[in-house]
mmCIF file of N, CA and C in Angstrom:
data_model
loop_
_atom_site.group_PDB
_atom_site.id
_atom_site.type_symbol
_atom_site.label_atom_id
_atom_site.label_comp_id
_atom_site.label_asym_id
_atom_site.label_seq_id
_atom_site.Cartn_x
_atom_site.Cartn_y
_atom_site.Cartn_z
ATOM 1 N N MET Y 1 0.818 -1.193 0.000
ATOM 2 C CA MET Y 1 0.000 0.000 0.000
ATOM 3 C C MET Y 1 0.862 1.257 0.000
ATOM 4 N N ARG Y 2 2.048 1.174 0.590
ATOM 5 C CA ARG Y 2 2.926 2.346 0.592
ATOM 6 C C ARG Y 2 3.247 2.778 -0.835
ATOM 7 N N ALA Y 3 3.396 1.825 -1.735
ATOM 8 C CA ALA Y 3 3.699 2.159 -3.130
ATOM 9 C C ALA Y 3 2.611 3.037 -3.728
ATOM 10 N N VAL Y 4 1.376 2.855 -3.305
ATOM 11 C CA VAL Y 4 0.271 3.688 -3.788
ATOM 12 C C VAL Y 4 0.485 5.129 -3.321
ATOM 13 N N PHE Y 5 0.796 5.314 -2.048
ATOM 14 C CA PHE Y 5 1.045 6.652 -1.509
ATOM 15 C C PHE Y 5 2.231 7.304 -2.215
ATOM 16 N N GLU Y 6 3.297 6.533 -2.451
ATOM 17 C CA GLU Y 6 4.474 7.076 -3.122
ATOM 18 C C GLU Y 6 4.148 7.498 -4.551
ATOM 19 N N ALA Y 7 3.357 6.693 -5.247
ATOM 20 C CA ALA Y 7 2.985 7.034 -6.619
ATOM 21 C C ALA Y 7 2.152 8.313 -6.649
ATOM 22 N N VAL Y 8 1.181 8.428 -5.762
ATOM 23 C CA VAL Y 8 0.360 9.644 -5.711
ATOM 24 C C VAL Y 8 1.215 10.837 -5.346
ATOM 25 N N ASP Y 9 2.077 10.684 -4.339
ATOM 26 C CA ASP Y 9 2.940 11.770 -3.885
ATOM 27 C C ASP Y 9 3.864 12.247 -5.009
ATOM 28 N N GLY Y 10 4.251 11.327 -5.885
ATOM 29 C CA GLY Y 10 5.108 11.672 -7.006
ATOM 30 C C GLY Y 10 4.344 12.141 -8.239
ATOM 31 N N GLY Y 11 3.023 12.235 -8.124
ATOM 32 C CA GLY Y 11 2.215 12.699 -9.242
ATOM 33 C C GLY Y 11 1.912 11.635 -10.285
ATOM 34 N N HIS Y 12 2.092 10.379 -9.941
ATOM 35 C CA HIS Y 12 1.866 9.273 -10.874
ATOM 36 C C HIS Y 12 0.534 8.581 -10.566
ATOM 37 N N ILE Y 13 -0.552 9.279 -10.836
ATOM 38 C CA ILE Y 13 -1.890 8.783 -10.492
ATOM 39 C C ILE Y 13 -2.227 7.501 -11.245
ATOM 40 N N ASN Y 14 -1.865 7.403 -12.522
ATOM 41 C CA ASN Y 14 -2.164 6.185 -13.279
ATOM 42 C C ASN Y 14 -1.476 4.970 -12.676
ATOM 43 N N GLN Y 15 -0.237 5.133 -12.251
ATOM 44 C CA GLN Y 15 0.484 4.044 -11.593
ATOM 45 C C GLN Y 15 -0.192 3.679 -10.277
ATOM 46 N N ALA Y 16 -0.599 4.693 -9.498
ATOM 47 C CA ALA Y 16 -1.288 4.440 -8.231
ATOM 48 C C ALA Y 16 -2.588 3.687 -8.474
ATOM 49 N N ALA Y 17 -3.317 4.093 -9.492
ATOM 50 C CA ALA Y 17 -4.588 3.430 -9.807
ATOM 51 C C ALA Y 17 -4.357 1.964 -10.162
ATOM 52 N N GLN Y 18 -3.330 1.683 -10.931
ATOM 53 C CA GLN Y 18 -3.047 0.293 -11.296
ATOM 54 C C GLN Y 18 -2.671 -0.529 -10.070
ATOM 55 N N LEU Y 19 -1.884 0.055 -9.178
ATOM 56 C CA LEU Y 19 -1.520 -0.647 -7.940
ATOM 57 C C LEU Y 19 -2.754 -0.963 -7.102
ATOM 58 N N VAL Y 20 -3.682 -0.003 -7.020
ATOM 59 C CA VAL Y 20 -4.913 -0.226 -6.248
ATOM 60 C C VAL Y 20 -5.776 -1.290 -6.922
ATOM 61 N N LYS Y 21 -5.858 -1.250 -8.247
ATOM 62 C CA LYS Y 21 -6.620 -2.277 -8.959
ATOM 63 C C LYS Y 21 -6.060 -3.665 -8.651
ATOM 64 N N ASP Y 22 -4.737 -3.774 -8.601
ATOM 65 C CA ASP Y 22 -4.095 -5.050 -8.265
ATOM 66 C C ASP Y 22 -4.439 -5.475 -6.835
ATOM 67 N N LEU Y 23 -4.434 -4.512 -5.895
ATOM 68 C CA LEU Y 23 -4.799 -4.824 -4.505
ATOM 69 C C LEU Y 23 -6.247 -5.297 -4.404
ATOM 70 N N LEU Y 24 -7.131 -4.605 -5.098
ATOM 71 C CA LEU Y 24 -8.546 -4.998 -5.072
ATOM 72 C C LEU Y 24 -8.725 -6.406 -5.622
ATOM 73 N N ARG Y 25 -8.024 -6.710 -6.699
ATOM 74 C CA ARG Y 25 -8.144 -8.038 -7.313
ATOM 75 C C ARG Y 25 -7.564 -9.115 -6.397
ATOM 76 N N THR Y 26 -6.374 -8.875 -5.840
ATOM 77 C CA THR Y 26 -5.737 -9.921 -5.029
ATOM 78 C C THR Y 26 -6.450 -10.147 -3.698
ATOM 79 N N THR Y 27 -7.061 -9.109 -3.142
ATOM 80 C CA THR Y 27 -7.778 -9.294 -1.877
ATOM 81 C C THR Y 27 -9.203 -9.784 -2.089
ATOM 82 N N GLY Y 28 -9.722 -9.596 -3.300
ATOM 83 C CA GLY Y 28 -11.110 -9.988 -3.558
ATOM 84 C C GLY Y 28 -12.083 -9.113 -2.792
ATOM 85 N N ALA Y 29 -11.766 -7.832 -2.670
ATOM 86 C CA ALA Y 29 -12.601 -6.907 -1.885
ATOM 87 C C ALA Y 29 -14.041 -6.936 -2.372
ATOM 88 N N ARG Y 30 -14.954 -7.062 -1.418
ATOM 89 C CA ARG Y 30 -16.370 -7.041 -1.757
ATOM 90 C C ARG Y 30 -17.131 -6.342 -0.643
ATOM 91 N N PRO Y 31 -18.095 -5.512 -1.016
ATOM 92 C CA PRO Y 31 -18.859 -4.797 0.022
ATOM 93 C C PRO Y 31 -19.802 -5.748 0.748
ATOM 94 N N GLN Y 32 -20.024 -5.436 1.997
ATOM 95 C CA GLN Y 32 -20.949 -6.213 2.802
ATOM 96 C C GLN Y 32 -21.575 -5.302 3.849
ATOM 97 N N LEU Y 33 -22.853 -5.480 4.094
ATOM 98 C CA LEU Y 33 -23.520 -4.735 5.162
ATOM 99 C C LEU Y 33 -23.438 -5.532 6.447
ATOM 100 N N ASP Y 34 -22.932 -4.915 7.474
ATOM 101 C CA ASP Y 34 -22.805 -5.560 8.784
ATOM 102 C C ASP Y 34 -23.511 -4.705 9.819
ATOM 103 N N ARG Y 35 -23.980 -5.374 10.857
ATOM 104 C CA ARG Y 35 -24.642 -4.636 11.933
ATOM 105 C C ARG Y 35 -24.304 -5.262 13.272
ATOM 106 N N VAL Y 36 -23.951 -4.414 14.203
ATOM 107 C CA VAL Y 36 -23.720 -4.818 15.579
ATOM 108 C C VAL Y 36 -24.947 -4.380 16.364
ATOM 109 N N ASP Y 37 -25.378 -5.191 17.320
ATOM 110 C CA ASP Y 37 -26.569 -4.838 18.112
ATOM 111 C C ASP Y 37 -26.465 -3.425 18.657
ATOM 112 N N GLY Y 38 -27.524 -2.654 18.471
ATOM 113 C CA GLY Y 38 -27.578 -1.292 18.978
ATOM 114 C C GLY Y 38 -26.895 -0.271 18.089
ATOM 115 N N GLU Y 39 -26.324 -0.693 16.981
ATOM 116 C CA GLU Y 39 -25.623 0.198 16.054
ATOM 117 C C GLU Y 39 -26.354 0.210 14.712
ATOM 118 N N PRO Y 40 -26.168 1.266 13.918
ATOM 119 C CA PRO Y 40 -26.775 1.274 12.580
ATOM 120 C C PRO Y 40 -26.006 0.347 11.630
ATOM 121 N N TRP Y 41 -26.598 0.053 10.501
ATOM 122 C CA TRP Y 41 -25.935 -0.744 9.477
ATOM 123 C C TRP Y 41 -24.685 -0.019 9.002
ATOM 124 N N GLN Y 42 -23.652 -0.799 8.716
ATOM 125 C CA GLN Y 42 -22.391 -0.237 8.250
ATOM 126 C C GLN Y 42 -21.898 -1.025 7.043
ATOM 127 N N VAL Y 43 -21.268 -0.318 6.107
ATOM 128 C CA VAL Y 43 -20.668 -0.986 4.956
ATOM 129 C C VAL Y 43 -19.219 -1.298 5.303
ATOM 130 N N HIS Y 44 -18.859 -2.554 5.180
ATOM 131 C CA HIS Y 44 -17.483 -2.998 5.354
ATOM 132 C C HIS Y 44 -17.063 -3.711 4.085
ATOM 133 N N PHE Y 45 -15.788 -3.733 3.824
ATOM 134 C CA PHE Y 45 -15.274 -4.427 2.655
ATOM 135 C C PHE Y 45 -14.433 -5.594 3.122
ATOM 136 N N HIS Y 46 -14.925 -6.780 2.841
ATOM 137 C CA HIS Y 46 -14.244 -7.994 3.241
ATOM 138 C C HIS Y 46 -13.435 -8.522 2.069
ATOM 139 N N GLY Y 47 -12.505 -9.390 2.376
ATOM 140 C CA GLY Y 47 -11.700 -10.003 1.337
ATOM 141 C C GLY Y 47 -12.303 -11.321 0.878
ATOM 142 N N SER Y 48 -11.587 -11.991 -0.019
ATOM 143 C CA SER Y 48 -12.077 -13.252 -0.568
ATOM 144 C C SER Y 48 -12.098 -14.357 0.483
ATOM 145 N N ASP Y 49 -11.312 -14.219 1.526
ATOM 146 C CA ASP Y 49 -11.472 -15.088 2.692
ATOM 147 C C ASP Y 49 -11.606 -14.173 3.900
ATOM 148 N N ASP Y 50 -12.022 -14.703 4.998
ATOM 149 C CA ASP Y 50 -12.339 -13.845 6.139
ATOM 150 C C ASP Y 50 -11.218 -13.737 7.168
ATOM 151 N N THR Y 51 -9.966 -13.918 6.735
ATOM 152 C CA THR Y 51 -8.875 -13.706 7.678
ATOM 153 C C THR Y 51 -8.760 -12.220 7.968
ATOM 154 N N LEU Y 52 -8.232 -11.907 9.097
ATOM 155 C CA LEU Y 52 -8.101 -10.515 9.517
ATOM 156 C C LEU Y 52 -7.240 -9.709 8.545
ATOM 157 N N SER Y 53 -6.111 -10.277 8.143
ATOM 158 C CA SER Y 53 -5.208 -9.527 7.263
ATOM 159 C C SER Y 53 -5.822 -9.273 5.890
ATOM 160 N N VAL Y 54 -6.492 -10.252 5.327
ATOM 161 C CA VAL Y 54 -7.119 -10.049 4.010
ATOM 162 C C VAL Y 54 -8.283 -9.076 4.131
ATOM 163 N N GLY Y 55 -9.052 -9.186 5.211
ATOM 164 C CA GLY Y 55 -10.170 -8.263 5.414
ATOM 165 C C GLY Y 55 -9.705 -6.823 5.534
ATOM 166 N N TRP Y 56 -8.679 -6.588 6.335
ATOM 167 C CA TRP Y 56 -8.149 -5.227 6.479
ATOM 168 C C TRP Y 56 -7.546 -4.735 5.173
ATOM 169 N N SER Y 57 -6.809 -5.600 4.484
ATOM 170 C CA SER Y 57 -6.214 -5.217 3.200
ATOM 171 C C SER Y 57 -7.283 -4.844 2.188
ATOM 172 N N ALA Y 58 -8.361 -5.600 2.154
ATOM 173 C CA ALA Y 58 -9.462 -5.310 1.229
ATOM 174 C C ALA Y 58 -10.106 -3.970 1.563
ATOM 175 N N GLY Y 59 -10.328 -3.715 2.846
ATOM 176 C CA GLY Y 59 -10.907 -2.435 3.262
ATOM 177 C C GLY Y 59 -10.014 -1.261 2.933
ATOM 178 N N CYS Y 60 -8.718 -1.414 3.182
ATOM 179 C CA CYS Y 60 -7.765 -0.337 2.870
ATOM 180 C C CYS Y 60 -7.661 -0.123 1.366
ATOM 181 N N ALA Y 61 -7.637 -1.196 0.597
ATOM 182 C CA ALA Y 61 -7.575 -1.074 -0.862
ATOM 183 C C ALA Y 61 -8.810 -0.360 -1.390
ATOM 184 N N THR Y 62 -9.958 -0.656 -0.821
ATOM 185 C CA THR Y 62 -11.191 0.010 -1.241
ATOM 186 C C THR Y 62 -11.153 1.493 -0.907
ATOM 187 N N ALA Y 63 -10.661 1.832 0.278
ATOM 188 C CA ALA Y 63 -10.552 3.243 0.661
ATOM 189 C C ALA Y 63 -9.601 3.986 -0.275
ATOM 190 N N LEU Y 64 -8.480 3.354 -0.626
ATOM 191 C CA LEU Y 64 -7.548 3.979 -1.560
ATOM 192 C C LEU Y 64 -8.189 4.149 -2.938
ATOM 193 N N ALA Y 65 -8.971 3.167 -3.355
ATOM 194 C CA ALA Y 65 -9.671 3.267 -4.646
ATOM 195 C C ALA Y 65 -10.651 4.427 -4.635
ATOM 196 N N LEU Y 66 -11.372 4.596 -3.542
ATOM 197 C CA LEU Y 66 -12.321 5.702 -3.440
ATOM 198 C C LEU Y 66 -11.593 7.048 -3.465
ATOM 199 N N ALA Y 67 -10.431 7.123 -2.833
ATOM 200 C CA ALA Y 67 -9.662 8.373 -2.839
ATOM 201 C C ALA Y 67 -9.124 8.678 -4.235
ATOM 202 N N ILE Y 68 -8.528 7.679 -4.877
ATOM 203 C CA ILE Y 68 -7.940 7.901 -6.197
ATOM 204 C C ILE Y 68 -9.013 8.157 -7.246
ATOM 205 N N GLY Y 69 -10.174 7.558 -7.068
ATOM 206 C CA GLY Y 69 -11.265 7.747 -8.015
ATOM 207 C C GLY Y 69 -12.079 9.001 -7.755
ATOM 208 N N SER Y 70 -11.572 9.888 -6.934
ATOM 209 C CA SER Y 70 -12.283 11.129 -6.611
ATOM 210 C C SER Y 70 -11.273 12.273 -6.566
ATOM 211 N N THR Y 71 -11.709 13.382 -6.039
ATOM 212 C CA THR Y 71 -10.812 14.535 -5.909
ATOM 213 C C THR Y 71 -9.904 14.426 -4.684
ATOM 214 N N LEU Y 72 -9.949 13.318 -3.969
ATOM 215 C CA LEU Y 72 -9.176 13.160 -2.742
ATOM 216 C C LEU Y 72 -7.794 12.553 -2.947
ATOM 217 N N ALA Y 73 -7.437 12.200 -4.168
ATOM 218 C CA ALA Y 73 -6.144 11.554 -4.407
ATOM 219 C C ALA Y 73 -4.989 12.410 -3.902
ATOM 220 N N GLY Y 74 -5.076 13.713 -4.048
ATOM 221 C CA GLY Y 74 -4.021 14.600 -3.588
ATOM 222 C C GLY Y 74 -3.874 14.656 -2.083
ATOM 223 N N ARG Y 75 -4.762 14.021 -1.370
ATOM 224 C CA ARG Y 75 -4.689 14.000 0.092
ATOM 225 C C ARG Y 75 -3.829 12.865 0.627
ATOM 226 N N LEU Y 76 -3.334 12.000 -0.247
ATOM 227 C CA LEU Y 76 -2.457 10.909 0.162
ATOM 228 C C LEU Y 76 -1.024 11.408 0.085
ATOM 229 N N GLY Y 77 -0.244 11.187 1.135
ATOM 230 C CA GLY Y 77 1.118 11.703 1.130
ATOM 231 C C GLY Y 77 2.106 10.822 1.864
ATOM 232 N N VAL Y 78 3.382 11.128 1.665
ATOM 233 C CA VAL Y 78 4.495 10.445 2.318
ATOM 234 C C VAL Y 78 5.172 11.463 3.222
ATOM 235 N N CYS Y 79 5.420 11.115 4.459
ATOM 236 C CA CYS Y 79 6.037 12.022 5.428
ATOM 237 C C CYS Y 79 7.378 12.514 4.901
ATOM 238 N N THR Y 80 7.609 13.813 5.008
ATOM 239 C CA THR Y 80 8.855 14.408 4.509
ATOM 240 C C THR Y 80 9.938 14.513 5.584
ATOM 241 N N ALA Y 81 9.673 14.037 6.794
ATOM 242 C CA ALA Y 81 10.685 14.064 7.852
ATOM 243 C C ALA Y 81 11.801 13.070 7.529
ATOM 244 N N PRO Y 82 13.053 13.483 7.729
ATOM 245 C CA PRO Y 82 14.163 12.547 7.498
ATOM 246 C C PRO Y 82 14.014 11.307 8.377
ATOM 247 N N ASN Y 83 14.338 10.169 7.833
ATOM 248 C CA ASN Y 83 14.309 8.886 8.540
ATOM 249 C C ASN Y 83 12.913 8.437 8.955
ATOM 250 N N CYS Y 84 11.861 9.003 8.389
ATOM 251 C CA CYS Y 84 10.503 8.538 8.682
ATOM 252 C C CYS Y 84 9.976 7.802 7.449
ATOM 253 N N ASP Y 85 9.387 6.643 7.676
ATOM 254 C CA ASP Y 85 8.891 5.844 6.560
ATOM 255 C C ASP Y 85 7.365 5.768 6.528
ATOM 256 N N ARG Y 86 6.706 6.680 7.216
ATOM 257 C CA ARG Y 86 5.249 6.628 7.322
ATOM 258 C C ARG Y 86 4.555 7.413 6.209
ATOM 259 N N VAL Y 87 3.296 7.053 6.008
ATOM 260 C CA VAL Y 87 2.437 7.751 5.050
ATOM 261 C C VAL Y 87 1.284 8.361 5.824
ATOM 262 N N TYR Y 88 0.500 9.210 5.172
ATOM 263 C CA TYR Y 88 -0.628 9.849 5.852
ATOM 264 C C TYR Y 88 -1.727 10.186 4.856
ATOM 265 N N VAL Y 89 -2.902 10.431 5.407
ATOM 266 C CA VAL Y 89 -4.018 10.987 4.652
ATOM 267 C C VAL Y 89 -4.225 12.390 5.199
ATOM 268 N N ASP Y 90 -4.115 13.383 4.335
ATOM 269 C CA ASP Y 90 -4.197 14.789 4.743
ATOM 270 C C ASP Y 90 -5.652 15.188 4.945
ATOM 271 N N ALA Y 91 -6.024 15.419 6.188
ATOM 272 C CA ALA Y 91 -7.383 15.847 6.516
ATOM 273 C C ALA Y 91 -7.431 17.329 6.875
ATOM 274 N N SER Y 92 -6.330 18.048 6.607
ATOM 275 C CA SER Y 92 -6.308 19.469 6.927
ATOM 276 C C SER Y 92 -7.245 20.235 5.995
ATOM 277 N N ARG Y 93 -7.656 21.386 6.426
ATOM 278 C CA ARG Y 93 -8.616 22.180 5.653
ATOM 279 C C ARG Y 93 -8.085 22.569 4.274
ATOM 280 N N ASN Y 94 -6.826 22.977 4.206
ATOM 281 C CA ASN Y 94 -6.296 23.476 2.942
ATOM 282 C C ASN Y 94 -5.250 22.562 2.298
ATOM 283 N N ALA Y 95 -5.201 21.311 2.699
ATOM 284 C CA ALA Y 95 -4.339 20.288 2.081
ATOM 285 C C ALA Y 95 -2.869 20.701 2.030
ATOM 286 N N VAL Y 96 -2.308 21.061 3.183
ATOM 287 C CA VAL Y 96 -0.915 21.493 3.230
ATOM 288 C C VAL Y 96 -0.039 20.604 4.114
ATOM 289 N N ARG Y 97 -0.538 19.467 4.502
ATOM 290 C CA ARG Y 97 0.208 18.595 5.396
ATOM 291 C C ARG Y 97 1.442 18.013 4.707
ATOM 292 N N HIS Y 98 2.546 17.884 5.464
ATOM 293 C CA HIS Y 98 3.780 17.316 4.936
ATOM 294 C C HIS Y 98 4.351 16.229 5.845
ATOM 295 N N PHE Y 99 3.774 16.075 7.023
ATOM 296 C CA PHE Y 99 4.306 15.137 8.004
ATOM 297 C C PHE Y 99 3.216 14.169 8.455
ATOM 298 N N CYS Y 100 3.642 12.996 8.894
ATOM 299 C CA CYS Y 100 2.691 11.974 9.334
ATOM 300 C C CYS Y 100 2.101 12.293 10.703
ATOM 301 N N SER Y 101 2.824 13.071 11.502
ATOM 302 C CA SER Y 101 2.367 13.341 12.866
ATOM 303 C C SER Y 101 2.921 14.670 13.359
ATOM 304 N N ALA Y 102 2.348 15.119 14.451
ATOM 305 C CA ALA Y 102 2.839 16.355 15.066
ATOM 306 C C ALA Y 102 4.256 16.166 15.595
ATOM 307 N N SER Y 103 4.608 14.970 16.052
ATOM 308 C CA SER Y 103 5.955 14.762 16.577
ATOM 309 C C SER Y 103 6.999 14.835 15.456
ATOM 310 N N CYS Y 104 6.700 14.312 14.276
ATOM 311 C CA CYS Y 104 7.642 14.443 13.147
ATOM 312 C C CYS Y 104 7.790 15.911 12.763
ATOM 313 N N ARG Y 105 6.678 16.620 12.694
ATOM 314 C CA ARG Y 105 6.731 18.044 12.343
ATOM 315 C C ARG Y 105 7.560 18.810 13.364
ATOM 316 N N SER Y 106 7.337 18.562 14.639
ATOM 317 C CA SER Y 106 8.075 19.258 15.695
ATOM 318 C C SER Y 106 9.558 18.938 15.649
ATOM 319 N N ARG Y 107 9.889 17.683 15.400
ATOM 320 C CA ARG Y 107 11.292 17.274 15.335
ATOM 321 C C ARG Y 107 12.015 18.008 14.198
ATOM 322 N N VAL Y 108 11.371 18.105 13.028
ATOM 323 C CA VAL Y 108 11.984 18.782 11.879
ATOM 324 C C VAL Y 108 12.111 20.277 12.149
ATOM 325 N N LYS Y 109 11.073 20.873 12.715
ATOM 326 C CA LYS Y 109 11.114 22.312 12.993
ATOM 327 C C LYS Y 109 12.152 22.632 14.068
ATOM 328 N N ALA Y 110 12.264 21.793 15.083
ATOM 329 C CA ALA Y 110 13.261 22.021 16.136
ATOM 330 C C ALA Y 110 14.675 21.900 15.573
ATOM 331 N N ALA Y 111 14.906 20.934 14.708
ATOM 332 C CA ALA Y 111 16.225 20.775 14.094
ATOM 333 C C ALA Y 111 16.560 21.982 13.227
ATOM 334 N N ALA Y 112 15.584 22.497 12.493
ATOM 335 C CA ALA Y 112 15.814 23.680 11.654
ATOM 336 C C ALA Y 112 16.118 24.895 12.529
ATOM 337 N N PHE Y 113 15.406 25.030 13.651
ATOM 338 C CA PHE Y 113 15.649 26.136 14.573
ATOM 339 C C PHE Y 113 17.056 26.054 15.150
ATOM 340 N N ARG Y 114 17.457 24.868 15.601
ATOM 341 C CA ARG Y 114 18.811 24.700 16.161
ATOM 342 C C ARG Y 114 19.878 25.004 15.110
ATOM 343 N N ALA Y 115 19.619 24.590 13.874
ATOM 344 C CA ALA Y 115 20.596 24.867 12.807
ATOM 345 C C ALA Y 115 20.722 26.357 12.549
ATOM 346 N N ARG Y 116 19.613 27.086 12.614
ATOM 347 C CA ARG Y 116 19.676 28.546 12.396
ATOM 348 C C ARG Y 116 20.379 29.251 13.545
ATOM 349 N N LYS Y 117 20.218 28.748 14.765
ATOM 350 C CA LYS Y 117 20.789 29.393 15.956
ATOM 351 C C LYS Y 117 22.219 28.950 16.247
ATOM 352 N N ALA Y 118 22.695 27.932 15.565
ATOM 353 C CA ALA Y 118 24.062 27.440 15.806
ATOM 354 C C ALA Y 118 25.075 28.510 15.427
ATOM 355 N N PRO Y 119 26.151 28.604 16.194
ATOM 356 C CA PRO Y 119 27.176 29.618 15.877
ATOM 357 C C PRO Y 119 27.758 29.333 14.495
ATOM 358 N N LYS Y 120 27.986 30.396 13.782
ATOM 359 C CA LYS Y 120 28.592 30.308 12.434
ATOM 360 C C LYS Y 120 30.098 30.271 12.584
ATOM 361 N N ASN Y 121 30.745 29.385 11.902
ATOM 362 C CA ASN Y 121 32.220 29.285 11.973
ATOM 363 C C ASN Y 121 32.865 30.033 10.851
#
């Protein structure tokens, strides 16, 4: 799934779409209505078998397909912090997120501040 985020982040939407199509096919994602007592009906996407890993993979592949097949594809990103390998979905109002978490953002900003304040040789 990271390859999908990397493709979108690099502006390669067609490649991302093909990767998601492959995920959907290999997981056998299919919609299903489920209900827990006292809760409303919910749509879940199960895989071709009901193992936890295939079920989660199918659900994630479906979510990525919905994002890429809409105006939300640009909301998928790869953290720009050095030594971070995480991805994120940008839920900010103006789509300006660059980090996976507040701690990555703070670490990068603190390092930049220390570099600016360091004595010049």
